[in-house]
PDB file of C-alpha atoms in Angstrom:
ATOM      1  CA  UNK A   1       0.000   0.000   0.000  1.00 81.00           C
ATOM      2  CA  UNK A   2       1.536   3.353  -1.018  1.00 82.00           C
ATOM      3  CA  UNK A   3      -0.214   5.138   1.850  1.00 83.00           C
ATOM      4  CA  UNK A   4       1.210   2.703   4.417  1.00 85.00           C
ATOM      5  CA  UNK A   5       4.679   2.983   2.869  1.00 79.00           C
ATOM      6  CA  UNK A   6       4.470   6.781   3.041  1.00 74.00           C
ATOM      7  CA  UNK A   7       3.754   6.548   6.769  1.00 77.00           C
ATOM      8  CA  UNK A   8       6.356   3.913   7.634  1.00 82.00           C
ATOM      9  CA  UNK A   9       9.105   4.906   5.192  1.00 79.00           C
ATOM     10  CA  UNK A  10       8.849   8.652   4.560  1.00 76.00           C
ATOM     11  CA  UNK A  11      11.136  10.089   1.898  1.00 77.00           C
ATOM     12  CA  UNK A  12      13.143  13.174   2.867  1.00 79.00           C
ATOM     13  CA  UNK A  13      12.542  16.324   0.873  1.00 78.00           C
ATOM     14  CA  UNK A  14      15.186  17.611  -1.509  1.00 78.00           C
ATOM     15  CA  UNK A  15      16.632  21.118  -1.116  1.00 81.00           C
ATOM     16  CA  UNK A  16      14.465  22.554  -3.934  1.00 76.00           C
ATOM     17  CA  UNK A  17      11.347  20.987  -2.373  1.00 76.00           C
ATOM     18  CA  UNK A  18      12.213  22.565   0.985  1.00 82.00           C
ATOM     19  CA  UNK A  19      12.893  25.925  -0.664  1.00 79.00           C
ATOM     20  CA  UNK A  20       9.495  25.837  -2.376  1.00 77.00           C
ATOM     21  CA  UNK A  21       7.809  25.547   1.021  1.00 82.00           C
ATOM     22  CA  UNK A  22       9.638  28.530   2.540  1.00 84.00           C
ATOM     23  CA  UNK A  23       8.074  31.958   2.456  1.00 81.00           C
ATOM     24  CA  UNK A  24      10.013  34.891   1.004  1.00 85.00           C
ATOM     25  CA  UNK A  25      10.784  36.152   4.520  1.00 90.00           C
ATOM     26  CA  UNK A  26      11.808  32.763   5.968  1.00 91.00           C
ATOM     27  CA  UNK A  27      15.270  31.355   6.655  1.00 93.00           C
ATOM     28  CA  UNK A  28      15.691  27.685   7.593  1.00 92.00           C
ATOM     29  CA  UNK A  29      18.674  27.011   9.874  1.00 95.00           C
ATOM     30  CA  UNK A  30      19.600  23.346  10.173  1.00 94.00           C
ATOM     31  CA  UNK A  31      22.374  22.237  12.518  1.00 96.00           C
ATOM     32  CA  UNK A  32      24.425  19.037  12.418  1.00 95.00           C
ATOM     33  CA  UNK A  33      26.781  18.421  15.324  1.00 95.00           C
ATOM     34  CA  UNK A  34      29.762  16.270  14.351  1.00 93.00           C
ATOM     35  CA  UNK A  35      32.905  15.312  16.280  1.00 93.00           C
ATOM     36  CA  UNK A  36      35.476  17.117  14.087  1.00 92.00           C
ATOM     37  CA  UNK A  37      33.382  20.121  12.962  1.00 91.00           C
ATOM     38  CA  UNK A  38      29.734  20.946  13.209  1.00 95.00           C
ATOM     39  CA  UNK A  39      27.737  22.431  10.380  1.00 96.00           C
ATOM     40  CA  UNK A  40      24.975  24.932   9.813  1.00 96.00           C
ATOM     41  CA  UNK A  41      22.926  25.091   6.638  1.00 94.00           C
ATOM     42  CA  UNK A  42      21.009  28.267   5.915  1.00 94.00           C
ATOM     43  CA  UNK A  43      18.246  27.668   3.386  1.00 90.00           C
ATOM     44  CA  UNK A  44      16.263  30.537   1.954  1.00 88.00           C
ATOM     45  CA  UNK A  45      13.657  30.465  -0.806  1.00 87.00           C
ATOM     46  CA  UNK A  46      16.375  31.204  -3.369  1.00 88.00           C
ATOM     47  CA  UNK A  47      19.627  30.358  -1.547  1.00 88.00           C
ATOM     48  CA  UNK A  48      21.453  27.525   0.158  1.00 91.00           C
ATOM     49  CA  UNK A  49      24.608  28.206   2.151  1.00 93.00           C
ATOM     50  CA  UNK A  50      26.645  26.076   4.520  1.00 95.00           C
ATOM     51  CA  UNK A  51      28.851  27.155   7.396  1.00 96.00           C
ATOM     52  CA  UNK A  52      31.368  25.315   9.526  1.00 95.00           C
ATOM     53  CA  UNK A  53      30.918  25.583  13.295  1.00 95.00           C
ATOM     54  CA  UNK A  54      33.104  24.411  16.196  1.00 95.00           C
ATOM     55  CA  UNK A  55      33.268  20.706  16.998  1.00 95.00           C
ATOM     56  CA  UNK A  56      30.385  18.940  18.702  1.00 96.00           C
ATOM     57  CA  UNK A  57      31.917  18.928  22.185  1.00 95.00           C
ATOM     58  CA  UNK A  58      32.494  22.717  22.136  1.00 96.00           C
ATOM     59  CA  UNK A  59      28.959  23.442  20.930  1.00 96.00           C
ATOM     60  CA  UNK A  60      27.366  21.034  23.413  1.00 96.00           C
ATOM     61  CA  UNK A  61      29.445  22.371  26.321  1.00 96.00           C
ATOM     62  CA  UNK A  62      28.366  25.943  25.557  1.00 96.00           C
ATOM     63  CA  UNK A  63      24.732  24.858  25.068  1.00 96.00           C
ATOM     64  CA  UNK A  64      24.628  22.919  28.351  1.00 96.00           C
ATOM     65  CA  UNK A  65      26.200  25.817  30.245  1.00 96.00           C
ATOM     66  CA  UNK A  66      23.624  28.238  28.800  1.00 95.00           C
ATOM     67  CA  UNK A  67      20.783  25.822  29.602  1.00 95.00           C
ATOM     68  CA  UNK A  68      21.982  25.352  33.208  1.00 94.00           C
ATOM     69  CA  UNK A  69      22.164  29.118  33.756  1.00 94.00           C
ATOM     70  CA  UNK A  70      18.757  29.652  32.152  1.00 93.00           C
ATOM     71  CA  UNK A  71      17.083  26.975  34.267  1.00 92.00           C
ATOM     72  CA  UNK A  72      18.935  27.692  37.529  1.00 90.00           C
ATOM     73  CA  UNK A  73      15.850  29.228  39.222  1.00 90.00           C
ATOM     74  CA  UNK A  74      13.821  26.080  38.509  1.00 88.00           C
ATOM     75  CA  UNK A  75      16.421  23.665  39.844  1.00 86.00           C
ATOM     76  CA  UNK A  76      16.101  22.399  43.401  1.00 86.00           C
ATOM     77  CA  UNK A  77      19.227  20.951  44.968  1.00 86.00           C
ATOM     78  CA  UNK A  78      18.751  18.582  47.874  1.00 90.00           C
ATOM     79  CA  UNK A  79      20.262  19.942  51.091  1.00 89.00           C
ATOM     80  CA  UNK A  80      20.801  23.435  49.677  1.00 87.00           C
ATOM     81  CA  UNK A  81      20.158  26.226  52.177  1.00 89.00           C
ATOM     82  CA  UNK A  82      18.339  29.420  51.190  1.00 91.00           C
ATOM     83  CA  UNK A  83      21.611  31.369  51.392  1.00 92.00           C
ATOM     84  CA  UNK A  84      23.330  28.852  49.110  1.00 90.00           C
ATOM     85  CA  UNK A  85      20.406  29.001  46.694  1.00 89.00           C
ATOM     86  CA  UNK A  86      20.497  32.808  46.564  1.00 92.00           C
ATOM     87  CA  UNK A  87      24.253  32.724  45.979  1.00 92.00           C
ATOM     88  CA  UNK A  88      23.844  30.156  43.179  1.00 89.00           C
ATOM     89  CA  UNK A  89      21.089  32.224  41.548  1.00 91.00           C
ATOM     90  CA  UNK A  90      23.138  35.431  41.740  1.00 94.00           C
ATOM     91  CA  UNK A  91      26.086  33.643  40.182  1.00 94.00           C
ATOM     92  CA  UNK A  92      23.875  32.243  37.391  1.00 92.00           C
ATOM     93  CA  UNK A  93      22.380  35.685  36.750  1.00 92.00           C
ATOM     94  CA  UNK A  94      25.855  37.217  36.531  1.00 93.00           C
ATOM     95  CA  UNK A  95      27.133  34.542  34.108  1.00 94.00           C
ATOM     96  CA  UNK A  96      24.017  34.391  31.915  1.00 94.00           C
ATOM     97  CA  UNK A  97      24.661  37.427  29.645  1.00 93.00           C
ATOM     98  CA  UNK A  98      28.139  36.226  28.707  1.00 94.00           C
ATOM     99  CA  UNK A  99      27.020  32.634  28.105  1.00 94.00           C
ATOM    100  CA  UNK A 100      24.016  33.744  26.023  1.00 94.00           C
ATOM    101  CA  UNK A 101      26.079  36.121  23.865  1.00 94.00           C
ATOM    102  CA  UNK A 102      28.811  33.535  23.370  1.00 94.00           C
ATOM    103  CA  UNK A 103      26.394  30.768  22.337  1.00 95.00           C
ATOM    104  CA  UNK A 104      24.533  33.162  20.042  1.00 95.00           C
ATOM    105  CA  UNK A 105      27.749  34.173  18.283  1.00 95.00           C
ATOM    106  CA  UNK A 106      28.757  30.521  17.957  1.00 95.00           C
ATOM    107  CA  UNK A 107      25.436  29.323  16.522  1.00 96.00           C
ATOM    108  CA  UNK A 108      24.034  32.390  14.760  1.00 95.00           C
ATOM    109  CA  UNK A 109      27.044  34.607  14.098  1.00 93.00           C
ATOM    110  CA  UNK A 110      27.812  33.119  10.673  1.00 95.00           C
ATOM    111  CA  UNK A 111      24.255  33.760   9.454  1.00 94.00           C
ATOM    112  CA  UNK A 112      23.652  37.121  11.171  1.00 93.00           C
ATOM    113  CA  UNK A 113      23.659  39.086   7.880  1.00 92.00           C
ATOM    114  CA  UNK A 114      21.093  36.675   6.400  1.00 92.00           C
ATOM    115  CA  UNK A 115      18.702  36.896   9.375  1.00 91.00           C
ATOM    116  CA  UNK A 116      17.654  40.547   9.168  1.00 88.00           C
ATOM    117  CA  UNK A 117      13.887  40.736   9.712  1.00 84.00           C
ATOM    118  CA  UNK A 118      13.237  37.141   8.699  1.00 89.00           C
ATOM    119  CA  UNK A 119      11.274  34.301  10.272  1.00 91.00           C
ATOM    120  CA  UNK A 120      13.746  31.696  11.517  1.00 94.00           C
ATOM    121  CA  UNK A 121      12.867  28.031  11.171  1.00 93.00           C
ATOM    122  CA  UNK A 122      15.350  26.096  13.296  1.00 95.00           C
ATOM    123  CA  UNK A 123      16.151  22.400  13.052  1.00 93.00           C
ATOM    124  CA  UNK A 124      18.461  21.673  15.974  1.00 94.00           C
ATOM    125  CA  UNK A 125      20.667  18.659  16.630  1.00 94.00           C
ATOM    126  CA  UNK A 126      21.892  17.016  19.832  1.00 91.00           C
ATOM    127  CA  UNK A 127      22.016  19.274  22.895  1.00 93.00           C
ATOM    128  CA  UNK A 128      20.778  22.200  20.789  1.00 94.00           C
ATOM    129  CA  UNK A 129      17.314  20.675  20.899  1.00 94.00           C
ATOM    130  CA  UNK A 130      17.085  21.812  24.535  1.00 93.00           C
ATOM    131  CA  UNK A 131      18.006  25.418  23.766  1.00 93.00           C
ATOM    132  CA  UNK A 132      15.216  27.965  23.407  1.00 94.00           C
ATOM    133  CA  UNK A 133      16.687  29.867  20.452  1.00 94.00           C
ATOM    134  CA  UNK A 134      14.140  32.628  21.050  1.00 93.00           C
ATOM    135  CA  UNK A 135      15.980  33.493  24.291  1.00 92.00           C
ATOM    136  CA  UNK A 136      19.364  33.872  22.598  1.00 94.00           C
ATOM    137  CA  UNK A 137      20.382  37.459  21.857  1.00 94.00           C
ATOM    138  CA  UNK A 138      20.907  38.843  18.362  1.00 91.00           C
ATOM    139  CA  UNK A 139      24.385  37.616  17.357  1.00 87.00           C
ATOM    140  CA  UNK A 140      25.572  40.963  15.997  1.00 63.00           C
ATOM    141  CA  UNK A 141      25.240  42.812  19.301  1.00 45.00           C
ATOM    142  CA  UNK A 142      28.080  43.190  21.783  1.00 40.00           C
ATOM    143  CA  UNK A 143      31.461  42.209  20.400  1.00 41.00           C
ATOM    144  CA  UNK A 144      33.147  39.953  22.940  1.00 39.00           C
ATOM    145  CA  UNK A 145      36.736  38.900  22.398  1.00 38.00           C
ATOM    146  CA  UNK A 146      37.566  37.172  25.661  1.00 40.00           C
ATOM    147  CA  UNK A 147      34.803  35.779  27.837  1.00 42.00           C
ATOM    148  CA  UNK A 148      36.847  36.190  31.022  1.00 43.00           C
ATOM    149  CA  UNK A 149      37.817  39.827  30.615  1.00 40.00           C
ATOM    150  CA  UNK A 150      35.075  41.492  28.592  1.00 47.00           C
ATOM    151  CA  UNK A 151      31.617  42.342  29.821  1.00 51.00           C
ATOM    152  CA  UNK A 152      28.441  42.210  27.788  1.00 54.00           C
ATOM    153  CA  UNK A 153      26.406  45.329  27.161  1.00 54.00           C
ATOM    154  CA  UNK A 154      22.875  44.641  28.413  1.00 53.00           C
ATOM    155  CA  UNK A 155      21.417  46.450  25.369  1.00 47.00           C
ATOM    156  CA  UNK A 156      23.119  43.868  23.148  1.00 65.00           C
ATOM    157  CA  UNK A 157      21.120  41.077  24.792  1.00 80.00           C
ATOM    158  CA  UNK A 158      17.877  41.741  22.934  1.00 85.00           C
ATOM    159  CA  UNK A 159      16.344  38.274  22.512  1.00 91.00           C
ATOM    160  CA  UNK A 160      15.866  36.955  18.987  1.00 90.00           C
ATOM    161  CA  UNK A 161      12.126  36.700  19.568  1.00 91.00           C
ATOM    162  CA  UNK A 162      11.879  40.503  19.629  1.00 90.00           C
ATOM    163  CA  UNK A 163      12.912  40.817  15.980  1.00 89.00           C
ATOM    164  CA  UNK A 164      12.113  37.378  14.569  1.00 91.00           C
ATOM    165  CA  UNK A 165       9.387  34.799  14.573  1.00 92.00           C
ATOM    166  CA  UNK A 166      11.078  31.593  15.754  1.00 94.00           C
ATOM    167  CA  UNK A 167       9.813  28.197  14.657  1.00 92.00           C
ATOM    168  CA  UNK A 168      11.442  24.977  15.876  1.00 93.00           C
ATOM    169  CA  UNK A 169      11.049  21.815  13.836  1.00 89.00           C
ATOM    170  CA  UNK A 170      12.301  18.271  14.411  1.00 88.00           C
ATOM    171  CA  UNK A 171      13.325  17.964  10.740  1.00 83.00           C
ATOM    172  CA  UNK A 172      13.430  20.038   7.587  1.00 80.00           C
ATOM    173  CA  UNK A 173      11.321  17.421   5.836  1.00 75.00           C
TER     174      UNK A 173
END
């Protein structure tokens, strides 16, 4: 049965088929985390570009750190006193801007010029599936050379969701 086969063995879409489904103001960002180098594909209605990102372990380490800082208020640690909790939350709040800006530059920096005013459809891989991309700041804001010595301008932390519609998908197909 062709209908049963379509359900049990779906065929992935080709790049032109994906491009046909994108609106003129939409940019598909698909990530693939690989041991040596990770990759980002930016697919627009009339363009297809690829970018090399840092290796999987670097991306996942940065993503986990960002996620831990973001979810620190929701985490309950057994045996933690209120003073310890407040200290942990203050530390997370202080580290969050730097971690968010760093992860944004890592994941979105290469495609920043392509993103201007567009809807972003994001297909994440690995640990990136846990990251709310809408909370990441615009990658162009706040140039940061060394994460230990440079501070982040709070104005540069405007979340992506302010200027973009963010759609997360499990697959481009």
